[in-house]
Amino acid sequence: EIVLTQSPGTLSLSPGDRATLSCRASESISSSYLSWHQQKPGQAPRLLIHSASIGATGIPDRFSGSGSGTDFTLTINRLEPEDFAVYYCQQYGSSRITFGQGTRLEI
Amino acid sequence: QVQLVESGGGVVQPGRSLRLSCAASGFTFNNYGMHWVRQAPGKGLEWVAHIWYDGSNENYKESLKGRFTVSRDNSKNTLFLLMNGLTAEDTAIYYCARGSGYEFDYWGQGTLVTVSS
């Protein structure tokens, strides 16, 4: 099973800042297999980025993803108040799907 | 618009079984694989199971194999999860999610399962 490790666990920033969230895989994965999801309190998760760098439908362009191999990054430019949430990376390899433990982005 | 609505959650005693449902609408259900993902209280997301678009194949989290069974009724646009031998560790919100490529592009709002005597 591929383990995804996210860092930092908690990130404290202010509106207008840039957030950089990391996701490291225990072994190399195809970029096609790496996604990012956002979850706000009391809500279901929402797909933000798939294939490491492609924004999902309706996602603002201040969200961007990058990376390859074992290291992937979610960047959020010009943080808006509604961006403060928990972010999960997710991989889909060999029909066994795993999530990172999440990064909490707080004001 | 795509909608996924889970139901069937509740309080169940340890050792008992429970079947969850997920009613899908707003898309051609039998064109998509479907997943179940759970989230224990205050914890992260954990993938549970996947079923192919036509129900011909299933995949499970290794530790749940043999206890959980995913199925679907394409004539009723509904996904199911049968959970047997429930323990307190199965207490969680259970989400259904649509599979698109290698990601989940739509999620339901979830149904809470509490295993307690």
Coordinates of C-alpha atoms in Angstrom, one line a residue:
Chain A
E1 CA 0.0 0.0 0.0
I2 CA 1.3 3.4 -1.0
V3 CA 1.6 5.8 2.0
L4 CA 1.0 9.5 1.5
T5 CA 2.6 11.8 4.0
Q6 CA 1.3 15.4 4.1
S7 CA 3.2 18.4 5.6
P8 CA 2.8 20.5 7.5
G9 CA 0.0 19.0 9.7
T10 CA -1.3 22.5 10.3
L11 CA -0.5 25.7 8.4
S12 CA -1.4 29.1 9.9
L13 CA -1.7 31.9 7.4
S14 CA -3.7 35.1 6.7
P15 CA -6.1 36.0 3.9
G16 CA -4.0 37.2 0.9
D17 CA -1.1 34.9 1.7
R18 CA 0.2 32.1 -0.4
A19 CA -0.2 28.5 1.0
T20 CA 2.1 25.7 0.0
L21 CA 1.0 22.2 1.0
S22 CA 3.2 19.1 0.4
C23 CA 2.3 15.5 -0.2
R24 CA 5.0 12.8 -0.3
A25 CA 4.4 9.3 -1.5
S26 CA 6.3 6.2 -0.2
E27 CA 7.0 5.1 -3.7
S28 CA 6.9 6.8 -7.1
I29 CA 3.4 7.2 -8.6
S30 CA 2.2 8.4 -11.9
S31 CA 1.0 12.0 -11.9
S32 CA -2.2 10.8 -13.4
Y33 CA -3.0 9.1 -10.1
L34 CA -2.6 12.1 -7.7
S35 CA -5.5 14.3 -6.7
W36 CA -6.2 16.9 -4.0
H37 CA -9.5 17.4 -2.1
Q38 CA -10.7 20.2 0.1
Q39 CA -13.0 19.5 3.1
K40 CA -14.7 22.3 5.2
P41 CA -16.1 21.6 8.6
G42 CA -19.4 19.6 8.5
Q43 CA -19.1 19.2 4.7
A44 CA -18.2 16.5 2.3
P45 CA -14.9 16.6 0.5
R46 CA -14.6 18.4 -2.8
L47 CA -12.3 17.6 -5.7
L48 CA -9.8 20.4 -6.3
I49 CA -7.1 19.0 -8.5
H50 CA -6.6 15.8 -10.5
S51 CA -3.8 14.3 -12.4
A52 CA -1.5 16.3 -10.1
S53 CA -2.0 19.6 -11.9
I54 CA -5.4 19.9 -13.6
G55 CA -8.1 21.9 -11.9
A56 CA -11.5 20.3 -11.4
T57 CA -14.6 22.0 -12.8
G58 CA -15.4 25.2 -11.2
I59 CA -12.3 25.5 -9.1
P60 CA -10.7 29.0 -9.0
D61 CA -7.4 29.4 -10.7
R62 CA -5.7 30.5 -7.5
F63 CA -5.5 26.7 -6.7
S64 CA -2.7 24.9 -8.6
G65 CA -1.0 21.6 -8.3
S66 CA 2.4 20.4 -9.3
G67 CA 4.9 17.6 -8.8
S68 CA 5.9 14.2 -10.0
G69 CA 7.3 10.9 -8.8
T70 CA 7.1 11.0 -5.0
D71 CA 6.7 14.8 -4.3
F72 CA 3.6 16.8 -5.0
T73 CA 2.5 20.3 -4.0
L74 CA -0.8 22.1 -3.8
T75 CA -0.4 25.9 -4.0
I76 CA -3.1 28.4 -3.1
N77 CA -2.4 31.9 -4.1
R78 CA -4.1 35.0 -2.5
L79 CA -5.9 33.1 0.2
E80 CA -9.6 33.9 0.6
P81 CA -11.5 33.4 3.9
E82 CA -13.3 30.4 2.4
D83 CA -10.1 28.6 1.6
F84 CA -9.4 27.8 5.3
A85 CA -10.2 24.1 5.5
V86 CA -8.5 20.7 5.5
Y87 CA -6.8 19.5 2.4
Y88 CA -6.1 15.8 1.5
C89 CA -4.0 14.3 -1.2
Q90 CA -5.1 11.0 -2.7
Q91 CA -3.5 8.4 -4.9
Y92 CA -5.0 5.6 -7.0
G93 CA -2.5 2.9 -7.6
S94 CA -3.0 -0.8 -8.3
S95 CA -6.7 -0.4 -7.5
R96 CA -5.7 0.4 -3.9
I97 CA -6.6 4.0 -3.1
T98 CA -5.0 5.9 -0.2
F99 CA -5.3 9.4 1.3
G100 CA -2.8 11.5 3.1
Q101 CA -3.6 12.4 6.7
G102 CA -4.5 15.9 5.8
T103 CA -3.2 19.4 6.2
R104 CA -5.3 21.9 8.2
L105 CA -5.1 25.4 6.8
E106 CA -6.1 27.8 9.5
I107 CA -6.3 31.6 9.9
Chain B
Q1 CA -26.6 18.3 -11.7
V2 CA -24.9 15.4 -10.2
Q3 CA -26.4 14.3 -6.9
L4 CA -25.4 11.5 -4.6
V5 CA -27.6 10.9 -1.5
E6 CA -26.5 8.3 1.1
S7 CA -28.9 6.6 3.5
G8 CA -29.1 3.7 5.9
G9 CA -26.8 4.9 8.6
G10 CA -27.7 4.8 12.3
V11 CA -26.8 3.2 15.6
V12 CA -26.1 -0.5 15.4
Q13 CA -24.9 -2.9 18.0
P14 CA -21.4 -4.5 17.7
G15 CA -21.5 -7.7 15.6
R16 CA -24.6 -6.7 13.7
S17 CA -24.9 -5.9 10.0
L18 CA -26.0 -2.7 8.2
R19 CA -26.6 -1.9 4.5
L20 CA -26.0 1.6 3.2
S21 CA -27.5 3.0 0.0
C22 CA -26.4 5.8 -2.3
A23 CA -29.0 7.1 -4.7
A24 CA -27.5 8.7 -7.8
S25 CA -29.0 11.2 -10.2
G26 CA -28.0 13.8 -12.7
F27 CA -25.7 11.5 -14.7
T28 CA -25.6 8.2 -16.5
F29 CA -25.0 6.0 -13.5
N30 CA -24.0 2.9 -15.4
N31 CA -21.1 4.7 -17.1
Y32 CA -19.2 5.3 -13.9
G33 CA -17.3 3.3 -11.3
M34 CA -18.4 4.1 -7.7
H35 CA -16.6 4.2 -4.4
W36 CA -17.3 4.2 -0.7
V37 CA -15.0 6.3 1.5
R38 CA -15.4 6.7 5.3
Q39 CA -14.2 9.2 7.9
A40 CA -14.1 8.3 11.6
P41 CA -15.0 11.2 14.0
G42 CA -12.2 13.8 13.9
K43 CA -10.1 11.7 11.6
G44 CA -9.0 11.7 8.0
L45 CA -10.5 10.0 4.9
E46 CA -10.2 6.3 4.4
W47 CA -11.1 4.5 1.1
V48 CA -13.3 1.5 1.6
A49 CA -14.4 -0.1 -1.7
H50 CA -14.8 0.4 -5.4
I51 CA -17.2 -1.2 -7.9
W52 CA -16.8 -1.0 -11.7
Y53 CA -19.4 0.7 -13.8
D54 CA -21.1 -2.6 -14.7
G55 CA -20.7 -4.3 -11.4
S56 CA -18.3 -6.9 -12.9
N57 CA -15.4 -6.2 -10.5
E58 CA -14.9 -4.9 -7.0
N59 CA -11.9 -3.8 -5.0
Y60 CA -11.7 -3.4 -1.2
K61 CA -9.4 -2.0 1.4
E62 CA -7.4 -5.1 2.4
S63 CA -8.4 -5.0 6.1
L64 CA -12.1 -4.9 5.2
K65 CA -12.2 -7.7 2.7
G66 CA -14.6 -10.4 3.6
R67 CA -16.6 -8.2 5.9
F68 CA -17.8 -5.5 3.6
T69 CA -19.5 -6.0 0.2
V70 CA -20.1 -3.3 -2.4
S71 CA -22.8 -3.8 -5.0
R72 CA -25.0 -1.7 -7.4
D73 CA -28.3 -1.8 -9.1
N74 CA -27.9 0.1 -12.4
S75 CA -31.6 -0.2 -13.1
K76 CA -32.3 1.9 -10.0
N77 CA -29.2 4.1 -10.1
T78 CA -28.3 2.9 -6.6
L79 CA -25.0 1.9 -4.9
F80 CA -24.9 -0.3 -1.8
L81 CA -22.5 -1.2 0.9
L82 CA -23.2 -4.2 3.1
M83 CA -21.2 -4.2 6.3
N84 CA -21.1 -7.3 8.5
G85 CA -19.6 -8.0 11.9
L86 CA -19.5 -4.3 12.8
T87 CA -17.1 -3.1 15.5
A88 CA -16.6 0.3 17.2
E89 CA -13.8 0.9 14.7
D90 CA -16.3 1.0 11.9
T91 CA -18.0 4.1 13.4
A92 CA -17.7 6.8 10.8
I93 CA -19.4 8.9 8.2
Y94 CA -19.7 6.9 5.1
Y95 CA -19.5 8.8 1.8
C96 CA -20.3 7.5 -1.7
A97 CA -18.3 9.1 -4.5
R98 CA -18.3 8.9 -8.2
G99 CA -15.1 7.6 -9.8
S100 CA -13.8 9.5 -12.8
G101 CA -10.4 8.3 -14.1
Y102 CA -8.3 8.0 -11.0
E103 CA -10.1 10.4 -8.7
F104 CA -13.5 11.1 -7.1
D105 CA -15.1 13.9 -8.9
Y106 CA -18.4 14.1 -6.9
W107 CA -19.1 13.2 -3.3
G108 CA -22.4 12.6 -1.4
Q109 CA -23.0 14.3 1.9
G110 CA -22.5 11.1 3.8
T111 CA -24.4 9.0 6.3
L112 CA -23.3 8.4 9.9
V113 CA -22.8 4.9 11.2
T114 CA -22.4 4.5 15.0
V115 CA -21.5 1.1 16.3
S116 CA -22.4 1.0 20.0
S117 CA -24.1 -1.2 22.5

